[in-house]
Amino acid sequence: MSLLVLAAESVPEVSFTRDANWFLENVWIVPLLPALSFLGILFFGKRLPRGGAELGIAALGLAFLFAVVANIAWFDHRDNYDYRDAEPATELDHSAGVGDTVLDIDGESDTVVLAAAEESEGGEEAHPAVAVLKGRTWFENGGVAFAVGTLLDGSSVMMLFVVTLISLLVHVYSTDYVKGDVRFTHFFAFLSLFSSSMLFFVLSRSTIQLITAWELVGVCSFVLIGHWWEEKPNSDAALKAFLTNRVGDIGLLVGMIILFFAAGNTFDIVTINEKAVAGEISQTALTWAAISLTAAVMSKSGQFILHTWLPDAMAGPTPVSALIHAATMVVAGVFMIARLYPVFYEGFGIADNSVNGLAVIGAVTVVFGGLLAFVQDDIKKVLAYSTVSQLGYMVLALGVGAYTAALFHLFTHAFFKAGLFLGSGSVAHSVHSFDMKKDMGGMRKFLPTPFITFLICSISLAGVFPLAGFWSKDEILVGTGGLGVGADKANGSYHLMLIMGLVGAALTGAYMTRCIYLTFFGEFRGHGHPHESGRAITVPLIILSVFAVGAGFLNLPPGFLAGSAEEPTGWQERFGHFVEPAAAYFPPIGHAVPSWGLAIIASIIGLAGPAVAYWYYFVKVDGLAKQTGEKLTELPNGITSRNAWAGAGHAVLVNKYYLDHLYNDVIVAGVKGPLARVAYWFNQNVLDGVVDGAADGAVRSGRFVYDNIDQKVVDGAVNGSGFLSSQSGQGLRRMQTGKVQQYAALLFAGATILAGIFIVVI
Amino acid sequence: MMLNQFLLLAAALFCIGVYGVLTRRNGVLVLMSVELILNAVNINLVAFGAFRDNVMGDVFAVFVIAVAAAEVGVGLALVLLMYRNRRSIDFTEVDALKG
Amino acid sequence: MSAAALVLAETGDRLTRAEFDIPENVAFAIIAGLMLFSAVKMVTTSNVVHAALYLVIVLAGVAALFILVGSDFVGATQILVYIGAIVVLFLFGIMLTRARLGDDETVESERRTMGVVVGLLLFVVMAFALIDGYENTEIVFSEPNPVAYEPQSHQIDDLPTPVVDALGIVGPSSDEVLIDTPEFESLPPELQRRVPGAEVFGNNKEIADSIFSQYIVAFEAVSVLLLAALIGAVVVARKE
């Protein structure tokens, strides 16, 4: 029993109980609420006064309240739950995984509490960090139990909060944004289903559930991205998103199948994780599973080379983009890594390493995504590439073993990115375009609220002290342990990742500065008179920007202003304390020590990017524009037009690294082209020769035949047979009376005669 | 009792049913004759079930009764439709299949 | 169990199965004759309602045959479903199509010869095959259906005389006497079922068991078929 082996020193035993907090046990209600609202909207939405929107908002509101209460219950559970008081429900079967044990108690639902201790540092007394498992055996086949249920621990309870909050705000925002749309009701129905799928995903306790929810999320995103499918680009974008995700889904299935067999025929996530931590799964299996699952993450979370669907997905309505980028869909990949973290941790050998696949993918995505954001004219595409880049941070963090930092960045990113998307939607709503260069500019005068919230969220995204993005990004950078930061408590020394992370930080600030200048400053380049959006749009923006400012304080680095790295006090490490499991199904990861030096250097680098961009746009471009009176968006003779190398780089970026060309022209055409050529050659040389020869022979023999046989023999035969069939047809026609009963008589007579023949013969 | 008692009775009923199907012009009467055919089959099933001393025949007789109920439902619906369209349920008048 | 056998059992005589044959054959002959007559009348009468009533006789005859061979359950189902439901459905059909209630010469087609020829041909072939294949094949009825009994006390008054005689019970008629399981089993089957408190099982249990285990798929298929027929009938017959 891995749990006992591993936690033998700090935790005396595993206990089972039925008495976890009600809200933690019945957390399945949270995904159920939006699912019900989906059905409700689907069936009754059109008859409701507000087209079903009120149902969705009510369901998400209730789910959000439930999530908040569950979070509070979790705080209590995390710190005060004493497994020793719990009455054991059953003896633990020491040969089986914990997950199995809960399932085979005559199919009844039981709550299993996995008790384990925190890393007992400095002789601190061990706290039980417990996950609440609840489930039922859905069915059993071939000795394998298919369980459905909830696995609730810190990370999922955090996700519940994020998903329900963002989704609620997006619902409220959408009531104004898609008002008057032909498929208003349909939109809300799928918004609810989208949220429900994601909530289902974060609560999954078995890999089967995980896959199901993963696909559900994919389908919902397909439907919502293609919401305005009448226009071809939109339906193309939806298809692209769906198909690109299918590529990754193969990886997901392969990975899950490997894990199923490697972990001894089980779908249970906790069991798989425990066995991975305890080294009961072979390293090869874990590595291949981790690689396969990484492919899934690359497509779902938009990691470099499979990210191409994400910017195209901007074709969907803006609230959907916000939901996809902040709380659902793309973070599903990141969360999946976190859920099966031991598989990745052991599979990639994250500990004491300096490079691994996951971290490299993340690091490359951070920089390449950030670079692409520079050349976009569409405000939403800037944000989309920004998301790609930020997701790169999360994957990078998980790749270097900074688990808490990754989830914390996911947490903070959700708020400011949702704020940015909804803000951009508000702007675009007022000018009816997403093109920053053509139709925006000077929007701060027309839209003060979206401007301020957009600015706050951008600063937070850029990682400026002391907004939320600063804290989470800093933790990721520290967590890399590169170049000697994070002391020896980090999981390795990922130098490259640290440098890429710093470059990414500079890029983030710079492209957001460009975006803000083009959108909100300068002269208005569009048409009409933009006006401030309604309360349904501005209130969510304000709420999100408040979180974008304050969310970072939930996880102050230990030793910040008070306390020390060893003994965090107050708000220090609160997020990590509640979110990071310290149970036997979680690997013993190291925690890097925060570094003042790195924080300062990162801040300087992070501000250098925006400073350069500020100088370029706010000083040079703005100055020139005022001088010439033209509406400029860039310098007429910028570096790209003067320097060949810079121009080439710009072209590469504008063409998105030619990845779409690679997929369409090289891979697809590469498969199609040779096939077509082979077919053509075959056609020209083999078939044509045969056909030509045959034709030639046919012509000669044909003439002979025509003269001798056709005119004399055949014609006579043909005419004769024609006459015959005509006559017999006339005769048979009399049998086709159309009288059913006569047909029936013939049927019975025929059957009787046949039966008679059989009887006589046999 | 002899098995053939039942089988021959069933055969006779079957043939009477076939006669009814072939000669009746009224749609409802045709359906009744079909019921006769189905009952002949049921007699066979039950007789063979008794002969082999198991309940298989009984079980399938029950299934046949259920199927017959479905058949009558759909058949009468068709007859009603025909009546509504043509004001007549005379099968000899239905000759749309005429070649 | 056939009705005739029960009648005989009342008398207390111990008859073998072969001896039941005569009354059963008589019953069969009566039922079969009635059925054939009714069936022929059904397909020849020119009164539509009479045809339906003749159908009832045929169906009841079929049910009687089922009971005669011991398939009580199918017999009951036959009566309930056919006579109770299907015939009523036919009567509805007759009324809804406004058939003439008296004699109606138009129901008979002019193609009688064709029907007679095909019908007779069919019968000849089938009869030949049946006689060829099953001549001298006898239905051997199994032992009477099992009887369940819990040992219990009875007033001697309540017991049928043949039972009292068979068990050799003596004593005042108001005395209570306990009949335990060995004693009960020593009784012949015809007497066992006359002991108060004894329960006779038909083959209903077996039918139920096999429907819900061996033939569960067929059962579900039939239920889906019924649903489909229901929906189909509604769709076909509804007004536009």
mmCIF file with all atom_site columns, N, CA and C in Angstrom, chain A residues 62 125 131 179 236 282 301 362-363 416 479 509-510 528 547 596 602 651 685 748:
data_model
loop_
_atom_site.group_PDB
_atom_site.id
_atom_site.type_symbol
_atom_site.label_atom_id
_atom_site.label_alt_id
_atom_site.label_comp_id
_atom_site.label_asym_id
_atom_site.label_entity_id
_atom_site.label_seq_id
_atom_site.pdbx_PDB_ins_code
_atom_site.Cartn_x
_atom_site.Cartn_y
_atom_site.Cartn_z
_atom_site.occupancy
_atom_site.B_iso_or_equiv
_atom_site.pdbx_formal_charge
_atom_site.auth_seq_id
_atom_site.auth_comp_id
_atom_site.auth_asym_id
_atom_site.auth_atom_id
_atom_site.pdbx_PDB_model_num
ATOM 1  N N  . LEU A 1 62  ? -26.158 30.134  -8.110  1.00 0.00 ? 62  LEU A N  1
ATOM 2  C CA . LEU A 1 62  ? -26.243 29.123  -7.045  1.00 0.00 ? 62  LEU A CA 1
ATOM 3  C C  . LEU A 1 62  ? -24.963 28.303  -6.989  1.00 0.00 ? 62  LEU A C  1
ATOM 4  N N  . GLU A 1 125 ? 4.386   20.022  13.519  1.00 0.00 ? 125 GLU A N  1
ATOM 5  C CA . GLU A 1 125 ? 3.484   18.879  13.655  1.00 0.00 ? 125 GLU A CA 1
ATOM 6  C C  . GLU A 1 125 ? 2.722   18.644  12.353  1.00 0.00 ? 125 GLU A C  1
ATOM 7  N N  . ALA A 1 131 ? -8.018  14.523  0.819   1.00 0.00 ? 131 ALA A N  1
ATOM 8  C CA . ALA A 1 131 ? -8.886  14.699  -0.332  1.00 0.00 ? 131 ALA A CA 1
ATOM 9  C C  . ALA A 1 131 ? -10.196 13.998  -0.033  1.00 0.00 ? 131 ALA A C  1
ATOM 10 N N  . LYS A 1 179 ? -27.399 40.430  -26.966 1.00 0.00 ? 179 LYS A N  1
ATOM 11 C CA . LYS A 1 179 ? -28.814 40.798  -26.980 1.00 0.00 ? 179 LYS A CA 1
ATOM 12 C C  . LYS A 1 179 ? -29.304 40.912  -28.423 1.00 0.00 ? 179 LYS A C  1
ATOM 13 N N  . ASP A 1 236 ? -15.322 27.641  -40.140 1.00 0.00 ? 236 ASP A N  1
ATOM 14 C CA . ASP A 1 236 ? -13.983 27.082  -40.346 1.00 0.00 ? 236 ASP A CA 1
ATOM 15 C C  . ASP A 1 236 ? -13.190 27.087  -39.052 1.00 0.00 ? 236 ASP A C  1
ATOM 16 N N  . SER A 1 282 ? 6.110   1.276   -14.002 1.00 0.00 ? 282 SER A N  1
ATOM 17 C CA . SER A 1 282 ? 7.446   1.315   -14.591 1.00 0.00 ? 282 SER A CA 1
ATOM 18 C C  . SER A 1 282 ? 7.722   2.692   -15.188 1.00 0.00 ? 282 SER A C  1
ATOM 19 N N  . SER A 1 301 ? -4.494  23.111  -24.470 1.00 0.00 ? 301 SER A N  1
ATOM 20 C CA . SER A 1 301 ? -4.049  24.342  -23.836 1.00 0.00 ? 301 SER A CA 1
ATOM 21 C C  . SER A 1 301 ? -3.232  25.208  -24.785 1.00 0.00 ? 301 SER A C  1
ATOM 22 N N  . GLY A 1 362 ? 6.589   24.539  -22.690 1.00 0.00 ? 362 GLY A N  1
ATOM 23 C CA . GLY A 1 362 ? 6.072   25.728  -22.026 1.00 0.00 ? 362 GLY A CA 1
ATOM 24 C C  . GLY A 1 362 ? 6.925   26.938  -22.339 1.00 0.00 ? 362 GLY A C  1
ATOM 25 N N  . ALA A 1 363 ? 8.254   26.795  -22.224 1.00 0.00 ? 363 ALA A N  1
ATOM 26 C CA . ALA A 1 363 ? 9.145   27.935  -22.409 1.00 0.00 ? 363 ALA A CA 1
ATOM 27 C C  . ALA A 1 363 ? 9.073   28.453  -23.835 1.00 0.00 ? 363 ALA A C  1
ATOM 28 N N  . PHE A 1 416 ? -7.545  38.369  -14.754 1.00 0.00 ? 416 PHE A N  1
ATOM 29 C CA . PHE A 1 416 ? -7.198  39.500  -15.616 1.00 0.00 ? 416 PHE A CA 1
ATOM 30 C C  . PHE A 1 416 ? -7.423  39.184  -17.087 1.00 0.00 ? 416 PHE A C  1
ATOM 31 N N  . GLY A 1 479 ? 10.407  29.301  -9.187  1.00 0.00 ? 479 GLY A N  1
ATOM 32 C CA . GLY A 1 479 ? 10.257  27.855  -9.188  1.00 0.00 ? 479 GLY A CA 1
ATOM 33 C C  . GLY A 1 479 ? 11.149  27.156  -10.195 1.00 0.00 ? 479 GLY A C  1
ATOM 34 N N  . GLY A 1 509 ? 4.619   42.791  -21.361 1.00 0.00 ? 509 GLY A N  1
ATOM 35 C CA . GLY A 1 509 ? 4.403   44.213  -21.123 1.00 0.00 ? 509 GLY A CA 1
ATOM 36 C C  . GLY A 1 509 ? 4.395   45.001  -22.414 1.00 0.00 ? 509 GLY A C  1
ATOM 37 N N  . ALA A 1 510 ? 5.313   44.640  -23.317 1.00 0.00 ? 510 ALA A N  1
ATOM 38 C CA . ALA A 1 510 ? 5.451   45.425  -24.540 1.00 0.00 ? 510 ALA A CA 1
ATOM 39 C C  . ALA A 1 510 ? 4.216   45.286  -25.417 1.00 0.00 ? 510 ALA A C  1
ATOM 40 N N  . GLY A 1 528 ? -18.693 56.506  -36.672 1.00 0.00 ? 528 GLY A N  1
ATOM 41 C CA . GLY A 1 528 ? -19.793 56.537  -35.727 1.00 0.00 ? 528 GLY A CA 1
ATOM 42 C C  . GLY A 1 528 ? -19.369 57.097  -34.381 1.00 0.00 ? 528 GLY A C  1
ATOM 43 N N  . PHE A 1 547 ? -10.346 41.696  -8.728  1.00 0.00 ? 547 PHE A N  1
ATOM 44 C CA . PHE A 1 547 ? -9.605  40.448  -8.515  1.00 0.00 ? 547 PHE A CA 1
ATOM 45 C C  . PHE A 1 547 ? -8.223  40.528  -9.140  1.00 0.00 ? 547 PHE A C  1
ATOM 46 N N  . TRP A 1 596 ? 14.593  37.843  -3.440  1.00 0.00 ? 596 TRP A N  1
ATOM 47 C CA . TRP A 1 596 ? 14.391  39.282  -3.640  1.00 0.00 ? 596 TRP A CA 1
ATOM 48 C C  . TRP A 1 596 ? 15.087  39.736  -4.906  1.00 0.00 ? 596 TRP A C  1
ATOM 49 N N  . ALA A 1 602 ? 13.437  40.698  -12.357 1.00 0.00 ? 602 ALA A N  1
ATOM 50 C CA . ALA A 1 602 ? 12.290  40.389  -13.207 1.00 0.00 ? 602 ALA A CA 1
ATOM 51 C C  . ALA A 1 602 ? 11.433  41.622  -13.402 1.00 0.00 ? 602 ALA A C  1
ATOM 52 N N  . ALA A 1 651 ? 7.851   39.224  -41.156 1.00 0.00 ? 651 ALA A N  1
ATOM 53 C CA . ALA A 1 651 ? 7.074   38.391  -42.080 1.00 0.00 ? 651 ALA A CA 1
ATOM 54 C C  . ALA A 1 651 ? 6.804   37.023  -41.463 1.00 0.00 ? 651 ALA A C  1
ATOM 55 N N  . ASN A 1 685 ? 0.654   6.341   -68.058 1.00 0.00 ? 685 ASN A N  1
ATOM 56 C CA . ASN A 1 685 ? 1.502   5.322   -68.688 1.00 0.00 ? 685 ASN A CA 1
ATOM 57 C C  . ASN A 1 685 ? 0.829   3.966   -68.792 1.00 0.00 ? 685 ASN A C  1
ATOM 58 N N  . PHE A 1 748 ? -48.705 -17.152 -51.520 1.00 0.00 ? 748 PHE A N  1
ATOM 59 C CA . PHE A 1 748 ? -48.995 -18.374 -50.765 1.00 0.00 ? 748 PHE A CA 1
ATOM 60 C C  . PHE A 1 748 ? -48.850 -19.602 -51.645 1.00 0.00 ? 748 PHE A C  1
#
